[in-house]
Amino acid sequence: LLSCKFTGDCYLLLVIVVIVLLLIILFLYYKRAGSFYRCLHCFCLPLPYI
C-alpha cells in the first residue's frame, strides 16, 4: 500500500481504509465515554448557537 502510486483504485482503497479506521476510533471513543449524546454535545459545543 505504501509503495502503491496514487491511481484511482489505490486512492479509493486508501480512502476506504481511512474511513474504516475513523469509524473504529469513533466507536471506541463513544463506547468509552458511555453516552453518545454527551459526546455529541461536546462536538456541538464549539459551534456558535443559531
JSON list of N, CA and C in Angstrom, two decimals:
[
{"chain": "A", "resi": 1, "resn": "LEU", "atom": "N", "xyz": [0.85, -1.21, 0.00]},
{"chain": "A", "resi": 1, "resn": "LEU", "atom": "CA", "xyz": [0.00, 0.00, 0.00]},
{"chain": "A", "resi": 1, "resn": "LEU", "atom": "C", "xyz": [0.88, 1.25, 0.00]},
{"chain": "A", "resi": 2, "resn": "LEU", "atom": "N", "xyz": [1.99, 1.20, 0.74]},
{"chain": "A", "resi": 2, "resn": "LEU", "atom": "CA", "xyz": [2.87, 2.36, 0.82]},
{"chain": "A", "resi": 2, "resn": "LEU", "atom": "C", "xyz": [3.61, 2.60, -0.49]},
{"chain": "A", "resi": 3, "resn": "SER", "atom": "N", "xyz": [3.95, 1.51, -1.20]},
{"chain": "A", "resi": 3, "resn": "SER", "atom": "CA", "xyz": [4.69, 1.64, -2.44]},
{"chain": "A", "resi": 3, "resn": "SER", "atom": "C", "xyz": [3.77, 1.85, -3.63]},
{"chain": "A", "resi": 4, "resn": "CYS", "atom": "N", "xyz": [2.47, 1.82, -3.40]},
{"chain": "A", "resi": 4, "resn": "CYS", "atom": "CA", "xyz": [1.50, 1.97, -4.47]},
{"chain": "A", "resi": 4, "resn": "CYS", "atom": "C", "xyz": [1.38, 3.43, -4.88]},
{"chain": "A", "resi": 5, "resn": "LYS", "atom": "N", "xyz": [1.32, 3.65, -6.20]},
{"chain": "A", "resi": 5, "resn": "LYS", "atom": "CA", "xyz": [1.13, 5.01, -6.71]},
{"chain": "A", "resi": 5, "resn": "LYS", "atom": "C", "xyz": [-0.35, 5.38, -6.59]},
{"chain": "A", "resi": 6, "resn": "PHE", "atom": "N", "xyz": [-0.62, 6.67, -6.56]},
{"chain": "A", "resi": 6, "resn": "PHE", "atom": "CA", "xyz": [-1.99, 7.11, -6.35]},
{"chain": "A", "resi": 6, "resn": "PHE", "atom": "C", "xyz": [-2.80, 7.07, -7.64]},
{"chain": "A", "resi": 7, "resn": "THR", "atom": "N", "xyz": [-3.10, 5.87, -8.08]},
{"chain": "A", "resi": 7, "resn": "THR", "atom": "CA", "xyz": [-4.03, 5.69, -9.18]},
{"chain": "A", "resi": 7, "resn": "THR", "atom": "C", "xyz": [-5.43, 5.72, -8.61]},
{"chain": "A", "resi": 8, "resn": "GLY", "atom": "N", "xyz": [-6.44, 5.61, -9.44]},
{"chain": "A", "resi": 8, "resn": "GLY", "atom": "CA", "xyz": [-7.82, 5.68, -8.96]},
{"chain": "A", "resi": 8, "resn": "GLY", "atom": "C", "xyz": [-8.15, 4.59, -7.96]},
{"chain": "A", "resi": 9, "resn": "ASP", "atom": "N", "xyz": [-7.73, 3.35, -8.25]},
{"chain": "A", "resi": 9, "resn": "ASP", "atom": "CA", "xyz": [-8.05, 2.22, -7.39]},
{"chain": "A", "resi": 9, "resn": "ASP", "atom": "C", "xyz": [-7.32, 2.31, -6.06]},
{"chain": "A", "resi": 10, "resn": "CYS", "atom": "N", "xyz": [-6.05, 2.71, -6.11]},
{"chain": "A", "resi": 10, "resn": "CYS", "atom": "CA", "xyz": [-5.26, 2.79, -4.88]},
{"chain": "A", "resi": 10, "resn": "CYS", "atom": "C", "xyz": [-5.79, 3.90, -3.98]},
{"chain": "A", "resi": 11, "resn": "TYR", "atom": "N", "xyz": [-6.20, 5.02, -4.59]},
{"chain": "A", "resi": 11, "resn": "TYR", "atom": "CA", "xyz": [-6.73, 6.14, -3.82]},
{"chain": "A", "resi": 11, "resn": "TYR", "atom": "C", "xyz": [-8.04, 5.74, -3.16]},
{"chain": "A", "resi": 12, "resn": "LEU", "atom": "N", "xyz": [-8.87, 5.00, -3.89]},
{"chain": "A", "resi": 12, "resn": "LEU", "atom": "CA", "xyz": [-10.15, 4.54, -3.35]},
{"chain": "A", "resi": 12, "resn": "LEU", "atom": "C", "xyz": [-9.92, 3.59, -2.18]},
{"chain": "A", "resi": 13, "resn": "LEU", "atom": "N", "xyz": [-8.94, 2.70, -2.32]},
{"chain": "A", "resi": 13, "resn": "LEU", "atom": "CA", "xyz": [-8.61, 1.76, -1.25]},
{"chain": "A", "resi": 13, "resn": "LEU", "atom": "C", "xyz": [-8.11, 2.50, -0.02]},
{"chain": "A", "resi": 14, "resn": "LEU", "atom": "N", "xyz": [-7.30, 3.53, -0.23]},
{"chain": "A", "resi": 14, "resn": "LEU", "atom": "CA", "xyz": [-6.76, 4.31, 0.88]},
{"chain": "A", "resi": 14, "resn": "LEU", "atom": "C", "xyz": [-7.89, 5.05, 1.61]},
{"chain": "A", "resi": 15, "resn": "VAL", "atom": "N", "xyz": [-8.83, 5.60, 0.85]},
{"chain": "A", "resi": 15, "resn": "VAL", "atom": "CA", "xyz": [-9.98, 6.29, 1.44]},
{"chain": "A", "resi": 15, "resn": "VAL", "atom": "C", "xyz": [-10.83, 5.33, 2.27]},
{"chain": "A", "resi": 16, "resn": "ILE", "atom": "N", "xyz": [-11.05, 4.13, 1.76]},
{"chain": "A", "resi": 16, "resn": "ILE", "atom": "CA", "xyz": [-11.83, 3.12, 2.48]},
{"chain": "A", "resi": 16, "resn": "ILE", "atom": "C", "xyz": [-11.15, 2.73, 3.79]},
{"chain": "A", "resi": 17, "resn": "VAL", "atom": "N", "xyz": [-9.83, 2.54, 3.74]},
{"chain": "A", "resi": 17, "resn": "VAL", "atom": "CA", "xyz": [-9.08, 2.18, 4.94]},
{"chain": "A", "resi": 17, "resn": "VAL", "atom": "C", "xyz": [-9.16, 3.29, 5.98]},
{"chain": "A", "resi": 18, "resn": "VAL", "atom": "N", "xyz": [-9.02, 4.54, 5.55]},
{"chain": "A", "resi": 18, "resn": "VAL", "atom": "CA", "xyz": [-9.09, 5.68, 6.47]},
{"chain": "A", "resi": 18, "resn": "VAL", "atom": "C", "xyz": [-10.48, 5.79, 7.10]},
{"chain": "A", "resi": 19, "resn": "ILE", "atom": "N", "xyz": [-11.53, 5.61, 6.30]},
{"chain": "A", "resi": 19, "resn": "ILE", "atom": "CA", "xyz": [-12.91, 5.69, 6.80]},
{"chain": "A", "resi": 19, "resn": "ILE", "atom": "C", "xyz": [-13.17, 4.59, 7.83]},
{"chain": "A", "resi": 20, "resn": "VAL", "atom": "N", "xyz": [-12.70, 3.38, 7.55]},
{"chain": "A", "resi": 20, "resn": "VAL", "atom": "CA", "xyz": [-12.88, 2.26, 8.49]},
{"chain": "A", "resi": 20, "resn": "VAL", "atom": "C", "xyz": [-12.16, 2.53, 9.80]},
{"chain": "A", "resi": 21, "resn": "LEU", "atom": "N", "xyz": [-10.94, 3.05, 9.71]},
{"chain": "A", "resi": 21, "resn": "LEU", "atom": "CA", "xyz": [-10.18, 3.37, 10.92]},
{"chain": "A", "resi": 21, "resn": "LEU", "atom": "C", "xyz": [-10.88, 4.45, 11.74]},
{"chain": "A", "resi": 22, "resn": "LEU", "atom": "N", "xyz": [-11.41, 5.46, 11.06]},
{"chain": "A", "resi": 22, "resn": "LEU", "atom": "CA", "xyz": [-12.12, 6.54, 11.76]},
{"chain": "A", "resi": 22, "resn": "LEU", "atom": "C", "xyz": [-13.38, 6.01, 12.45]},
{"chain": "A", "resi": 23, "resn": "LEU", "atom": "N", "xyz": [-14.09, 5.12, 11.78]},
{"chain": "A", "resi": 23, "resn": "LEU", "atom": "CA", "xyz": [-15.30, 4.54, 12.38]},
{"chain": "A", "resi": 23, "resn": "LEU", "atom": "C", "xyz": [-14.96, 3.72, 13.62]},
{"chain": "A", "resi": 24, "resn": "ILE", "atom": "N", "xyz": [-13.87, 2.96, 13.55]},
{"chain": "A", "resi": 24, "resn": "ILE", "atom": "CA", "xyz": [-13.45, 2.16, 14.70]},
{"chain": "A", "resi": 24, "resn": "ILE", "atom": "C", "xyz": [-13.05, 3.06, 15.87]},
{"chain": "A", "resi": 25, "resn": "ILE", "atom": "N", "xyz": [-12.31, 4.14, 15.56]},
{"chain": "A", "resi": 25, "resn": "ILE", "atom": "CA", "xyz": [-11.88, 5.07, 16.60]},
{"chain": "A", "resi": 25, "resn": "ILE", "atom": "C", "xyz": [-13.08, 5.76, 17.24]},
{"chain": "A", "resi": 26, "resn": "LEU", "atom": "N", "xyz": [-14.03, 6.20, 16.41]},
{"chain": "A", "resi": 26, "resn": "LEU", "atom": "CA", "xyz": [-15.23, 6.86, 16.93]},
{"chain": "A", "resi": 26, "resn": "LEU", "atom": "C", "xyz": [-16.06, 5.90, 17.78]},
{"chain": "A", "resi": 27, "resn": "PHE", "atom": "N", "xyz": [-16.17, 4.64, 17.33]},
{"chain": "A", "resi": 27, "resn": "PHE", "atom": "CA", "xyz": [-16.93, 3.65, 18.09]},
{"chain": "A", "resi": 27, "resn": "PHE", "atom": "C", "xyz": [-16.31, 3.41, 19.46]},
{"chain": "A", "resi": 28, "resn": "LEU", "atom": "N", "xyz": [-14.99, 3.25, 19.48]},
{"chain": "A", "resi": 28, "resn": "LEU", "atom": "CA", "xyz": [-14.30, 3.03, 20.76]},
{"chain": "A", "resi": 28, "resn": "LEU", "atom": "C", "xyz": [-14.40, 4.25, 21.66]},
{"chain": "A", "resi": 29, "resn": "TYR", "atom": "N", "xyz": [-14.36, 5.45, 21.04]},
{"chain": "A", "resi": 29, "resn": "TYR", "atom": "CA", "xyz": [-14.46, 6.68, 21.82]},
{"chain": "A", "resi": 29, "resn": "TYR", "atom": "C", "xyz": [-15.84, 6.82, 22.45]},
{"chain": "A", "resi": 30, "resn": "TYR", "atom": "N", "xyz": [-16.88, 6.54, 21.65]},
{"chain": "A", "resi": 30, "resn": "TYR", "atom": "CA", "xyz": [-18.25, 6.62, 22.17]},
{"chain": "A", "resi": 30, "resn": "TYR", "atom": "C", "xyz": [-18.49, 5.56, 23.24]},
{"chain": "A", "resi": 31, "resn": "LYS", "atom": "N", "xyz": [-17.94, 4.36, 23.02]},
{"chain": "A", "resi": 31, "resn": "LYS", "atom": "CA", "xyz": [-18.13, 3.28, 23.98]},
{"chain": "A", "resi": 31, "resn": "LYS", "atom": "C", "xyz": [-17.43, 3.60, 25.29]},
{"chain": "A", "resi": 32, "resn": "ARG", "atom": "N", "xyz": [-16.26, 4.24, 25.20]},
{"chain": "A", "resi": 32, "resn": "ARG", "atom": "CA", "xyz": [-15.51, 4.57, 26.40]},
{"chain": "A", "resi": 32, "resn": "ARG", "atom": "C", "xyz": [-16.19, 5.72, 27.15]},
{"chain": "A", "resi": 33, "resn": "ALA", "atom": "N", "xyz": [-16.74, 6.66, 26.42]},
{"chain": "A", "resi": 33, "resn": "ALA", "atom": "CA", "xyz": [-17.38, 7.82, 27.05]},
{"chain": "A", "resi": 33, "resn": "ALA", "atom": "C", "xyz": [-18.69, 7.43, 27.73]},
{"chain": "A", "resi": 34, "resn": "GLY", "atom": "N", "xyz": [-19.33, 6.37, 27.23]},
{"chain": "A", "resi": 34, "resn": "GLY", "atom": "CA", "xyz": [-20.54, 5.87, 27.88]},
{"chain": "A", "resi": 34, "resn": "GLY", "atom": "C", "xyz": [-21.82, 6.42, 27.31]},
{"chain": "A", "resi": 35, "resn": "SER", "atom": "N", "xyz": [-21.82, 7.68, 26.90]},
{"chain": "A", "resi": 35, "resn": "SER", "atom": "CA", "xyz": [-23.04, 8.27, 26.38]},
{"chain": "A", "resi": 35, "resn": "SER", "atom": "C", "xyz": [-22.80, 8.92, 25.02]},
{"chain": "A", "resi": 36, "resn": "PHE", "atom": "N", "xyz": [-23.58, 8.52, 24.03]},
{"chain": "A", "resi": 36, "resn": "PHE", "atom": "CA", "xyz": [-23.45, 9.09, 22.69]},
{"chain": "A", "resi": 36, "resn": "PHE", "atom": "C", "xyz": [-23.82, 10.57, 22.70]},
{"chain": "A", "resi": 37, "resn": "TYR", "atom": "N", "xyz": [-24.85, 10.92, 23.44]},
{"chain": "A", "resi": 37, "resn": "TYR", "atom": "CA", "xyz": [-25.33, 12.30, 23.45]},
{"chain": "A", "resi": 37, "resn": "TYR", "atom": "C", "xyz": [-24.35, 13.23, 24.15]},
{"chain": "A", "resi": 38, "resn": "ARG", "atom": "N", "xyz": [-23.64, 12.71, 25.14]},
{"chain": "A", "resi": 38, "resn": "ARG", "atom": "CA", "xyz": [-22.65, 13.53, 25.82]},
{"chain": "A", "resi": 38, "resn": "ARG", "atom": "C", "xyz": [-21.51, 13.88, 24.87]},
{"chain": "A", "resi": 39, "resn": "CYS", "atom": "N", "xyz": [-21.08, 12.91, 24.06]},
{"chain": "A", "resi": 39, "resn": "CYS", "atom": "CA", "xyz": [-20.03, 13.16, 23.08]},
{"chain": "A", "resi": 39, "resn": "CYS", "atom": "C", "xyz": [-20.53, 14.09, 21.99]},
{"chain": "A", "resi": 40, "resn": "LEU", "atom": "N", "xyz": [-21.78, 13.90, 21.60]},
{"chain": "A", "resi": 40, "resn": "LEU", "atom": "CA", "xyz": [-22.38, 14.75, 20.58]},
{"chain": "A", "resi": 40, "resn": "LEU", "atom": "C", "xyz": [-22.46, 16.18, 21.08]},
{"chain": "A", "resi": 41, "resn": "HIS", "atom": "N", "xyz": [-22.75, 16.34, 22.36]},
{"chain": "A", "resi": 41, "resn": "HIS", "atom": "CA", "xyz": [-22.81, 17.66, 22.98]},
{"chain": "A", "resi": 41, "resn": "HIS", "atom": "C", "xyz": [-21.42, 18.30, 22.98]},
{"chain": "A", "resi": 42, "resn": "CYS", "atom": "N", "xyz": [-20.39, 17.49, 23.23]},
{"chain": "A", "resi": 42, "resn": "CYS", "atom": "CA", "xyz": [-19.02, 18.01, 23.22]},
{"chain": "A", "resi": 42, "resn": "CYS", "atom": "C", "xyz": [-18.62, 18.46, 21.83]},
{"chain": "A", "resi": 43, "resn": "PHE", "atom": "N", "xyz": [-19.08, 17.72, 20.80]},
{"chain": "A", "resi": 43, "resn": "PHE", "atom": "CA", "xyz": [-18.75, 18.09, 19.43]},
{"chain": "A", "resi": 43, "resn": "PHE", "atom": "C", "xyz": [-19.51, 19.35, 19.00]},
{"chain": "A", "resi": 44, "resn": "CYS", "atom": "N", "xyz": [-20.74, 19.48, 19.48]},
{"chain": "A", "resi": 44, "resn": "CYS", "atom": "CA", "xyz": [-21.57, 20.62, 19.07]},
{"chain": "A", "resi": 44, "resn": "CYS", "atom": "C", "xyz": [-21.28, 21.87, 19.90]},
{"chain": "A", "resi": 45, "resn": "LEU", "atom": "N", "xyz": [-20.62, 21.69, 21.03]},
{"chain": "A", "resi": 45, "resn": "LEU", "atom": "CA", "xyz": [-20.37, 22.80, 21.94]},
{"chain": "A", "resi": 45, "resn": "LEU", "atom": "C", "xyz": [-19.58, 23.95, 21.33]},
{"chain": "A", "resi": 46, "resn": "PRO", "atom": "N", "xyz": [-18.49, 23.69, 20.56]},
{"chain": "A", "resi": 46, "resn": "PRO", "atom": "CA", "xyz": [-17.74, 24.81, 20.00]},
{"chain": "A", "resi": 46, "resn": "PRO", "atom": "C", "xyz": [-18.50, 25.57, 18.91]},
{"chain": "A", "resi": 47, "resn": "LEU", "atom": "N", "xyz": [-19.54, 24.96, 18.35]},
{"chain": "A", "resi": 47, "resn": "LEU", "atom": "CA", "xyz": [-20.29, 25.62, 17.29]},
{"chain": "A", "resi": 47, "resn": "LEU", "atom": "C", "xyz": [-21.11, 26.77, 17.85]},
{"chain": "A", "resi": 48, "resn": "PRO", "atom": "N", "xyz": [-21.19, 27.87, 17.12]},
{"chain": "A", "resi": 48, "resn": "PRO", "atom": "CA", "xyz": [-21.98, 29.02, 17.57]},
{"chain": "A", "resi": 48, "resn": "PRO", "atom": "C", "xyz": [-23.48, 28.68, 17.57]},
{"chain": "A", "resi": 49, "resn": "TYR", "atom": "N", "xyz": [-24.18, 29.20, 18.54]},
{"chain": "A", "resi": 49, "resn": "TYR", "atom": "CA", "xyz": [-25.62, 28.94, 18.61]},
{"chain": "A", "resi": 49, "resn": "TYR", "atom": "C", "xyz": [-26.36, 29.76, 17.58]},
{"chain": "A", "resi": 50, "resn": "ILE", "atom": "N", "xyz": [-27.33, 29.10, 16.90]},
{"chain": "A", "resi": 50, "resn": "ILE", "atom": "CA", "xyz": [-28.11, 29.79, 15.86]},
{"chain": "A", "resi": 50, "resn": "ILE", "atom": "C", "xyz": [-29.40, 30.33, 16.48]}
]
